[in-house]
């Protein structure tokens, strides 16, 4: 009998009046916030502007959510399109089901669009965000705990996860693979932070290191899971995905280090128009006419723009050179 275990929540939803607070969605939202916040700190440290990471995340996050859901639905289509299943459930993202592979792939497309609009190199932005993404995954995995899903094989270790009876699950104690992956992601984030400081990683290599390190852990954690999945040559599909992506990430690190060594000196170019910085420029005030300029100069001498003030009486009485009275200039 297992006397020590990790309990599972009795429900993944807290009803706050008419508003349901879902644990899975809450973990995803917190993870996104942490990734953007930490990525912004790293971006500013690299010489970028505060707020740029968030501006680009506006593009990357929606694309990532769509990509993650698409990957899950495509690779687990039987859950939504087989006999007896309701295809509408494919849109119920709050019930769980986001594939990190699709989230990163399509999220990168959104980030590329955002970076292109700002004239920023995507690899530099990805390097700044890499450890933040790993922290976000560590937080997001706790959403699976709320939903009692993605656990491993049965076990009686003291840190076993207790699962209650439910749809497509049998009550018992299992390996908490969500916890294993959460802790692994924290380690990946710390590894990227250390390596980036130690080796001055640039041109996308910090992001590639995050990808490779995550895949190394995801491979053995995925192998422990017992939920239904497609198999290829005896291995789960996600194990093969982790192996292939790991090889691609390592290859990129090696080739990139030879082709583009070092780190970018400038990650965010200065705006072409100084007014974009919020500073005062000559265009901030209306242009002055020639009369305005002359009036300003005269203010310092006490004279008007038309010249020195003249006494009209003296002007009428003053003789001209030919002896006739002087007339006012009407021109």
Coordinates of C-alpha atoms in Angstrom, one line a residue:
X1 CA 0.0 0.0 0.0
X2 CA 1.4 3.4 -1.0
X3 CA 1.2 5.8 1.9
X4 CA 2.9 8.7 0.2
X5 CA 1.8 10.2 -3.1
X6 CA 0.9 13.5 -4.8
X7 CA -2.8 14.1 -4.8
X8 CA -4.7 15.2 -7.9
X9 CA -7.2 18.0 -7.8
X10 CA -10.8 16.9 -7.5
X11 CA -11.7 19.3 -10.3
X12 CA -9.8 21.4 -12.8
X13 CA -12.4 24.2 -12.8
X14 CA -13.2 26.7 -10.1
X15 CA -16.6 28.5 -10.6
X16 CA -16.2 32.1 -9.7
X17 CA -19.9 33.1 -10.1
X18 CA -20.7 32.8 -13.8
X19 CA -17.0 32.7 -14.8
X20 CA -15.2 29.4 -14.8
X21 CA -11.6 29.5 -13.9
X22 CA -9.9 26.6 -15.5
X23 CA -6.6 25.4 -14.1
X24 CA -5.1 24.4 -17.4
X25 CA -5.8 27.8 -19.0
X26 CA -4.6 29.6 -15.9
X27 CA -1.2 27.8 -16.1
X28 CA -0.8 28.6 -19.8
X29 CA -1.6 32.3 -19.2
X30 CA 0.9 32.6 -16.3
X31 CA 3.5 30.8 -18.4
X32 CA 3.1 33.3 -21.2
X33 CA 3.4 36.2 -18.8
X34 CA 6.6 34.8 -17.3
X35 CA 8.1 34.2 -20.7
X36 CA 7.4 37.7 -21.9
X37 CA 8.6 39.3 -18.7
X38 CA 11.8 37.4 -18.5
X39 CA 12.4 37.7 -22.2
X40 CA 12.0 41.5 -21.9
X41 CA 14.7 41.6 -19.2
X42 CA 17.1 39.7 -21.4
X43 CA 16.3 41.7 -24.5
X44 CA 17.0 45.0 -22.6
X45 CA 20.3 43.6 -21.3
X46 CA 21.3 42.8 -24.9
X47 CA 20.7 46.5 -25.9
X48 CA 17.1 46.2 -27.1
X49 CA 14.2 48.4 -26.1
X50 CA 11.7 47.6 -23.3
X51 CA 8.4 46.5 -24.7
X52 CA 9.7 45.1 -27.9
X53 CA 9.4 41.5 -26.7
X54 CA 5.8 42.0 -25.8
X55 CA 5.1 43.7 -29.1
X56 CA 6.4 40.7 -31.0
X57 CA 4.7 38.3 -28.6
X58 CA 1.4 39.7 -29.7
X59 CA 2.1 37.9 -33.0
X60 CA 3.9 34.9 -31.7
X61 CA 1.5 33.8 -28.9
X62 CA -1.7 33.5 -31.0
X63 CA 0.2 31.7 -33.7
X64 CA 1.7 29.4 -31.1
X65 CA -1.7 28.5 -29.6
X66 CA -3.1 27.7 -33.0
X67 CA -0.1 25.7 -33.9
X68 CA 0.0 23.8 -30.7
X69 CA -3.7 22.9 -31.0
X70 CA -3.3 21.9 -34.7
X71 CA -0.4 19.5 -33.9
X72 CA -2.4 17.9 -31.1
X73 CA -5.6 17.5 -33.2
X74 CA -3.7 16.1 -36.2
X75 CA -1.6 13.6 -34.3
X76 CA -4.5 12.5 -32.1
X77 CA -7.3 12.8 -34.6
X78 CA -9.1 9.7 -33.4
X79 CA -10.1 11.6 -30.2
X80 CA -12.2 14.0 -32.3
X81 CA -13.1 12.4 -35.7
X82 CA -13.6 8.7 -35.0
X83 CA -17.0 7.1 -34.5
X84 CA -18.8 8.3 -31.4
X85 CA -16.6 11.4 -31.0
X86 CA -17.7 15.0 -31.4
X87 CA -15.5 17.0 -33.8
X88 CA -16.5 20.2 -32.1
X89 CA -14.3 19.1 -29.1
X90 CA -11.3 19.8 -31.3
X91 CA -11.9 23.5 -30.5
X92 CA -12.1 23.1 -26.7
X93 CA -8.6 24.1 -26.0
X94 CA -9.3 24.6 -22.3
X95 CA -9.8 20.9 -21.9
X96 CA -6.1 20.3 -22.6
X97 CA -4.2 19.3 -25.7
X98 CA -1.4 21.6 -26.9
X99 CA 1.5 20.1 -28.8
X100 CA 4.7 22.0 -28.0
X101 CA 6.2 21.1 -31.4
X102 CA 3.3 22.8 -33.3
X103 CA 3.3 25.7 -30.8
X104 CA 7.0 26.5 -31.3
X105 CA 6.8 26.0 -35.1
X106 CA 3.8 28.2 -35.8
X107 CA 4.8 30.5 -33.0
X108 CA 8.1 31.1 -34.8
X109 CA 6.1 32.2 -37.9
X110 CA 4.2 34.7 -35.9
X111 CA 7.4 36.0 -34.3
X112 CA 9.0 36.3 -37.7
X113 CA 6.2 38.5 -38.9
X114 CA 6.5 40.7 -35.8
X115 CA 10.3 40.9 -36.1
X116 CA 10.1 41.8 -39.7
X117 CA 7.7 44.6 -39.0
X118 CA 10.1 46.0 -36.4
X119 CA 13.3 45.4 -38.5
X120 CA 14.7 43.0 -35.8
X121 CA 16.6 39.8 -36.5
X122 CA 14.5 36.8 -35.4
X123 CA 17.4 34.7 -34.1
X124 CA 18.4 37.5 -31.6
X125 CA 14.8 37.8 -30.4
X126 CA 14.6 34.0 -30.0
X127 CA 17.8 33.9 -28.0
X128 CA 16.4 36.4 -25.6
X129 CA 13.2 34.5 -25.2
X130 CA 14.6 31.0 -25.0
X131 CA 14.9 30.4 -21.2
X132 CA 11.6 32.2 -20.7
X133 CA 9.9 29.7 -23.0
X134 CA 11.4 26.9 -20.9
X135 CA 10.1 28.5 -17.7
X136 CA 6.7 28.9 -19.3
X137 CA 6.6 25.2 -20.2
X138 CA 7.5 24.3 -16.6
X139 CA 4.5 26.3 -15.4
X140 CA 2.2 25.1 -18.2
X141 CA 2.8 21.4 -17.4
X142 CA 1.0 21.9 -14.1
X143 CA -2.2 22.4 -16.2
X144 CA -2.0 18.6 -17.0
X145 CA -2.0 18.0 -13.2
X146 CA -5.3 19.9 -13.0
X147 CA -6.8 17.8 -15.8
X148 CA -5.3 14.5 -14.5
X149 CA -3.7 13.7 -17.8
X150 CA -0.3 12.7 -19.3
X151 CA 0.9 10.6 -16.4
X152 CA 3.3 7.7 -16.6
X153 CA 3.4 4.0 -15.8
X154 CA 2.0 2.7 -12.5
X155 CA 4.4 3.0 -9.6
X156 CA 4.5 3.1 -5.8
X157 CA 7.4 5.5 -5.3
X158 CA 6.7 8.2 -2.6
X159 CA 6.3 10.9 -5.2
X160 CA 3.7 8.9 -7.3
X161 CA 0.7 10.8 -8.6
X162 CA -2.7 9.6 -7.5
X163 CA -5.2 9.5 -10.3
X164 CA -9.0 9.1 -9.6
X165 CA -11.4 7.1 -11.7
X166 CA -12.6 8.9 -14.8
X167 CA -13.1 8.9 -18.5
X168 CA -10.3 6.9 -20.2
X169 CA -8.4 6.5 -16.9
X170 CA -8.1 4.0 -14.1
X171 CA -7.7 4.9 -10.5
X172 CA -4.2 4.3 -9.1
X173 CA -0.8 5.8 -8.5
X174 CA 1.4 6.6 -11.5
X175 CA 4.7 8.3 -12.4
X176 CA 4.0 12.1 -12.4
X177 CA 5.5 12.7 -15.8
X178 CA 4.1 16.3 -15.8
X179 CA 6.3 16.9 -12.8
X180 CA 9.3 15.3 -14.4
X181 CA 9.0 17.5 -17.4
X182 CA 8.3 20.6 -15.4
X183 CA 11.5 20.1 -13.4
X184 CA 13.4 19.3 -16.6
X185 CA 12.3 22.5 -18.2
X186 CA 13.5 24.5 -15.2
X187 CA 16.9 22.8 -15.6
X188 CA 16.9 23.7 -19.3
X189 CA 16.2 27.3 -18.6
X190 CA 19.0 27.5 -16.1
X191 CA 21.3 25.7 -18.6
X192 CA 20.6 28.2 -21.3
X193 CA 21.1 31.2 -19.0
X194 CA 24.5 29.8 -17.8
X195 CA 25.7 28.8 -21.3
X196 CA 24.6 32.2 -22.8
X197 CA 26.6 34.1 -20.1
X198 CA 29.6 31.7 -20.4
X199 CA 29.9 31.4 -24.2
X200 CA 28.1 34.6 -25.4
X201 CA 25.7 32.6 -27.6
X202 CA 24.2 34.5 -30.5
X203 CA 22.5 34.2 -33.9
X204 CA 19.9 31.8 -32.6
X205 CA 22.3 29.4 -30.8
X206 CA 20.8 30.0 -27.3
X207 CA 17.4 29.1 -28.7
X208 CA 18.8 26.0 -30.4
X209 CA 20.4 24.9 -27.1
X210 CA 17.0 25.2 -25.5
X211 CA 15.4 23.1 -28.2
X212 CA 18.1 20.4 -28.0
X213 CA 18.1 20.2 -24.2
X214 CA 14.3 20.1 -24.1
X215 CA 14.2 17.3 -26.7
X216 CA 16.8 15.3 -24.7
X217 CA 14.5 15.2 -21.7
X218 CA 11.2 15.0 -23.6
X219 CA 12.4 11.8 -25.3
X220 CA 12.7 9.7 -22.1
X221 CA 9.8 11.4 -20.3
X222 CA 7.5 10.7 -23.3
X223 CA 8.7 7.0 -23.3
X224 CA 7.3 6.7 -19.8
X225 CA 3.7 7.9 -20.6
X226 CA 0.9 5.4 -20.9
X227 CA -1.8 7.6 -22.6
X228 CA -2.9 6.6 -26.1
X229 CA -0.5 7.6 -28.9
X230 CA 0.5 6.7 -32.4
X231 CA 3.6 4.5 -32.7
X232 CA 6.2 4.3 -35.4
X233 CA 8.7 1.4 -35.4
X234 CA 7.8 0.7 -31.8
X235 CA 8.3 4.2 -30.5
X236 CA 5.7 6.9 -29.8
X237 CA 5.4 9.6 -32.4
X238 CA 6.6 12.3 -30.1
X239 CA 9.7 10.3 -29.2
X240 CA 10.6 10.3 -32.9
X241 CA 9.8 14.0 -33.1
X242 CA 12.1 14.7 -30.2
X243 CA 15.0 12.7 -31.8
X244 CA 14.7 14.4 -35.1
X245 CA 14.4 17.9 -33.7
X246 CA 17.3 17.3 -31.3
X247 CA 19.5 16.3 -34.3
X248 CA 18.4 19.4 -36.2
X249 CA 19.1 21.7 -33.3
X250 CA 22.6 20.4 -32.6
X251 CA 23.4 20.6 -36.3
X252 CA 22.3 24.2 -36.3
X253 CA 24.5 25.0 -33.3
X254 CA 27.6 23.5 -34.9
X255 CA 27.1 25.1 -38.4
X256 CA 26.0 28.5 -37.0
X257 CA 29.1 28.7 -34.7
X258 CA 31.3 28.2 -37.8
X259 CA 29.5 30.5 -40.2
X260 CA 28.5 33.3 -37.8
X261 CA 30.6 33.1 -34.7
X262 CA 30.1 35.5 -31.8
X263 CA 27.0 37.5 -30.9
X264 CA 25.1 40.3 -32.5
X265 CA 26.4 43.7 -31.4
X266 CA 23.1 45.4 -32.3
X267 CA 19.8 43.6 -31.8
X268 CA 17.4 46.5 -32.4
X269 CA 18.2 49.3 -34.8
X270 CA 17.6 52.9 -33.8
X271 CA 14.4 54.3 -35.4
X272 CA 14.8 56.4 -38.5
X273 CA 12.6 59.2 -37.2
X274 CA 13.8 60.6 -33.8
X275 CA 10.2 61.5 -33.0
X276 CA 9.6 57.7 -32.5
X277 CA 11.6 58.0 -29.4
X278 CA 9.3 60.6 -27.9
X279 CA 11.9 63.3 -27.9
X280 CA 11.5 66.9 -29.0
X281 CA 12.3 67.6 -32.6
X282 CA 12.0 70.5 -34.9
X283 CA 8.8 69.1 -36.3
X284 CA 7.2 69.0 -32.8
X285 CA 6.5 72.8 -33.0
X286 CA 5.0 74.7 -36.0
X287 CA 7.5 76.2 -38.4
X288 CA 8.2 79.9 -38.0
X289 CA 7.9 82.3 -40.8
X290 CA 10.4 85.0 -41.7
X291 CA 8.4 87.6 -39.8
X292 CA 8.2 85.4 -36.7
X293 CA 12.0 85.0 -36.8
X294 CA 12.6 88.7 -37.2
X295 CA 10.1 89.5 -34.4
X296 CA 12.0 87.1 -32.1
X297 CA 15.3 88.8 -32.9
X298 CA 13.8 92.2 -32.4
X299 CA 12.5 91.2 -29.0
X300 CA 16.1 91.2 -27.7
X301 CA 16.9 94.7 -29.1
X302 CA 13.6 96.4 -28.5
X303 CA 13.0 97.0 -32.2
X304 CA 10.2 95.7 -34.3
X305 CA 10.6 93.6 -37.4
X306 CA 9.9 96.7 -39.6
X307 CA 12.9 98.5 -38.2
X308 CA 13.6 101.1 -35.5
X309 CA 10.5 103.0 -34.3
X310 CA 10.3 106.5 -35.7
X311 CA 8.7 109.7 -34.4
X312 CA 5.9 110.6 -37.0
X313 CA 6.0 114.3 -36.1
X314 CA 9.8 114.5 -36.6
X315 CA 9.4 112.5 -39.8
X316 CA 7.0 115.1 -41.3
X317 CA 9.1 118.0 -40.3
X318 CA 12.5 116.6 -41.3
X319 CA 13.6 118.2 -44.6
X320 CA 14.6 116.0 -47.4
X321 CA 17.8 116.5 -49.2
X322 CA 16.1 118.7 -51.8
X323 CA 14.4 120.9 -49.2
X324 CA 10.8 119.5 -49.6
X325 CA 9.0 117.8 -46.7
X326 CA 9.7 114.0 -46.3
X327 CA 6.7 111.8 -47.3
X328 CA 5.9 108.4 -45.7
X329 CA 6.9 105.4 -47.7
X330 CA 3.7 103.7 -49.0
X331 CA 5.4 100.9 -50.8

